[in-house]
Coordinates of C-alpha atoms in Angstrom, one line a residue:
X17 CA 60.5 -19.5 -7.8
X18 CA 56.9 -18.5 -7.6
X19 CA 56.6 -20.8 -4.8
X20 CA 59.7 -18.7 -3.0
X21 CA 58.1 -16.1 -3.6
X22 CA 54.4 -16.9 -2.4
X23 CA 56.1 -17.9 1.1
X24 CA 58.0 -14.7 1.4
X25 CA 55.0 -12.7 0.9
X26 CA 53.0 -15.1 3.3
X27 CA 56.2 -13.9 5.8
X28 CA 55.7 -10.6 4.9
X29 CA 52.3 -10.0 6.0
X30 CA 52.1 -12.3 9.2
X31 CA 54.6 -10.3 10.5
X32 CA 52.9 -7.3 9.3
X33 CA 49.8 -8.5 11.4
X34 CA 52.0 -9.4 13.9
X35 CA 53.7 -6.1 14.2
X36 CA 50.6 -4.0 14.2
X37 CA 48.3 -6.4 16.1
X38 CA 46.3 -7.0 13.6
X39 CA 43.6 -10.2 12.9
X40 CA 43.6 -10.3 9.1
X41 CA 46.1 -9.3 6.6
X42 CA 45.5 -9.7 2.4
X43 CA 46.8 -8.5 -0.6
X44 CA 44.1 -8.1 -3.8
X45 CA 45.7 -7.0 -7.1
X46 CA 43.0 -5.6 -10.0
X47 CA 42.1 -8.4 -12.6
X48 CA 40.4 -7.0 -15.4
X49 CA 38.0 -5.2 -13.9
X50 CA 37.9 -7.7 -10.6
X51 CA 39.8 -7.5 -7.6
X52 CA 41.0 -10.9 -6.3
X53 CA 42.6 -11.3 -2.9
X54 CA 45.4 -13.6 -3.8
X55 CA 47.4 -13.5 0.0
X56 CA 45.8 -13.9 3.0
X57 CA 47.0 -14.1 6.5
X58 CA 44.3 -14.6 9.4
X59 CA 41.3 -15.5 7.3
X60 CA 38.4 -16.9 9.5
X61 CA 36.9 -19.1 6.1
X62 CA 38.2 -19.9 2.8
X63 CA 35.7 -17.7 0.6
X64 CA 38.1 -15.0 0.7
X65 CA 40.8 -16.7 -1.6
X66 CA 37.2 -17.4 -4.2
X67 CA 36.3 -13.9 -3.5
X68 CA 36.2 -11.6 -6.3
X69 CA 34.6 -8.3 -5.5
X70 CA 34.1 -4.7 -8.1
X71 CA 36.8 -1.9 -6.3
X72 CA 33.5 0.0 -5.0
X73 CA 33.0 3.1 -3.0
X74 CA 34.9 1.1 0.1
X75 CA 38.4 1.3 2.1
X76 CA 39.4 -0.5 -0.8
X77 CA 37.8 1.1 -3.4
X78 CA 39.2 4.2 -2.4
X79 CA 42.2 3.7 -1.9
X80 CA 42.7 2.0 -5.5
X81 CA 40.7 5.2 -6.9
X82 CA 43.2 7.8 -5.3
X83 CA 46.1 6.1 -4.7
X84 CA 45.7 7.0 -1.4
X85 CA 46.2 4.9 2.0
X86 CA 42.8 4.8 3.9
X87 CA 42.0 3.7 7.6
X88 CA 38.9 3.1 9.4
X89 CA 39.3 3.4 13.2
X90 CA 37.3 4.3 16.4
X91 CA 38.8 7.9 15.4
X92 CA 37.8 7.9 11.7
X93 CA 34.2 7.0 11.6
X94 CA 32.1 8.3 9.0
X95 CA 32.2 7.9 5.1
X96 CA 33.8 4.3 5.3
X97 CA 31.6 1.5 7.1
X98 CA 32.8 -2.2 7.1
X99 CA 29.5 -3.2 5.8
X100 CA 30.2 -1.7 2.4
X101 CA 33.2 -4.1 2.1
X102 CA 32.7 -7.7 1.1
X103 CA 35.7 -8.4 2.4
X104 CA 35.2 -6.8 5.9
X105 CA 31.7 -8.0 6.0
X106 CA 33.2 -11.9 5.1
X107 CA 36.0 -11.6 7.9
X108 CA 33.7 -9.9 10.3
X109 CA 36.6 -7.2 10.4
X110 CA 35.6 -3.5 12.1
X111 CA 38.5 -1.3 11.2
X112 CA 40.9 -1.4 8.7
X113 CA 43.8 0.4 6.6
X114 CA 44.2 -0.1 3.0
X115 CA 47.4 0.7 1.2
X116 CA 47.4 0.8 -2.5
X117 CA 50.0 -1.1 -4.1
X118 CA 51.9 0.2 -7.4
X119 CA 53.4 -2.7 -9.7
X120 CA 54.7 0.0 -12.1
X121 CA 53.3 3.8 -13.1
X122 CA 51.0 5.7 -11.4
X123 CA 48.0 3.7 -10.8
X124 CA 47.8 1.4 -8.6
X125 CA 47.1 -2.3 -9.4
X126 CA 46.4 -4.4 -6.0
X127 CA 45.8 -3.4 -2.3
X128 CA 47.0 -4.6 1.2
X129 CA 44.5 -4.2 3.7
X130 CA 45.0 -4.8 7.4
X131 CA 42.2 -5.6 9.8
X132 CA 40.8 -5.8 13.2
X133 CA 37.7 -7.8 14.6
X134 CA 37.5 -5.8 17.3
X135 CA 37.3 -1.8 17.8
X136 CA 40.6 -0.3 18.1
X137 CA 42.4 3.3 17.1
X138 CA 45.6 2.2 14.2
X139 CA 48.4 4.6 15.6
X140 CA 50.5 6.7 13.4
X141 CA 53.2 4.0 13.3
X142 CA 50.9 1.8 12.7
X143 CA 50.0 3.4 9.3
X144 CA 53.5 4.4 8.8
X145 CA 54.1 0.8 9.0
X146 CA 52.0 -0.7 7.0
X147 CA 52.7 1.6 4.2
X148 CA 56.4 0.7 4.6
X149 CA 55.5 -2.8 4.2
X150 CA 53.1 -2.1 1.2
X151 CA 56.2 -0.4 -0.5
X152 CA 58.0 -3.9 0.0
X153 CA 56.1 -5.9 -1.4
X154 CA 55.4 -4.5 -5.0
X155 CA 58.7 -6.1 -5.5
X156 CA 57.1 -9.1 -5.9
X157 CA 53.7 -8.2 -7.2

């Protein structure tokens, strides 16, 4: 069953990446007070499946803390910067948009983040997209 599971979720976000011509796409849920990326798709090393990193004042960060999806583009410079994400800084990734991910209540418990190596602008769709997908997979969470 878990296994099932793992490989549909592995589905899930290659084609996500696929869909939204992305290079990277993980999924990190909250462990204590740790969050552990625990599916990858795209990963450049294998450090990011070790990687446990404090939900900071990041893309992720911020989008666990408000619930909120966040993106960091070519159009949405500013407060976000890759280089205050372990994880963008470990997949060399330069924008990104992170979905929160709700297991059950109101806070959310895990992110799925989407990533680019190179400069690019994430299109409405894109975002509408990926939340779509975000809302998919907290069935298995």
């Amino acid at each position: 069953m878990h296994d099932e599971v793992s490989s549909t979720v592995q589905e899930i976000i290659s084609g996500l990446c696929q869909i939204t011509a992305g290079d990277f796409c993980g999924i990190a849920y909250v462990s204590g007070s740790m969050l552990r990326w625990k599916y990858t798709y795209g990963a450049t090393n294998q450090r990011v499946q070790r990687m446990a990193m404090r939900p900071g004042q990041d893309l992720v960060g911020t989008a666990l803390r408000t619930g909120r999806t966040v993106k960091l583009d070519e159009q949405s410079r500013g407060e976000y910067t890759p280089d205050r994400c372990p994880l963008m800084l470990a997949e060399r990734l330069v924008c990104a948009i992170a979905v929160p991910l709700f297991k059950q209540g109101s806070l959310p418990d895990g992110v799925l983040l989407v990533g680019s190596r190179t400069p690019r602008t994430f299109s409405p769709e894109m975002v509408m997209q990926t939340e779509q997908t975000a809302r998919q997979l907290e069935q298995y969470a």
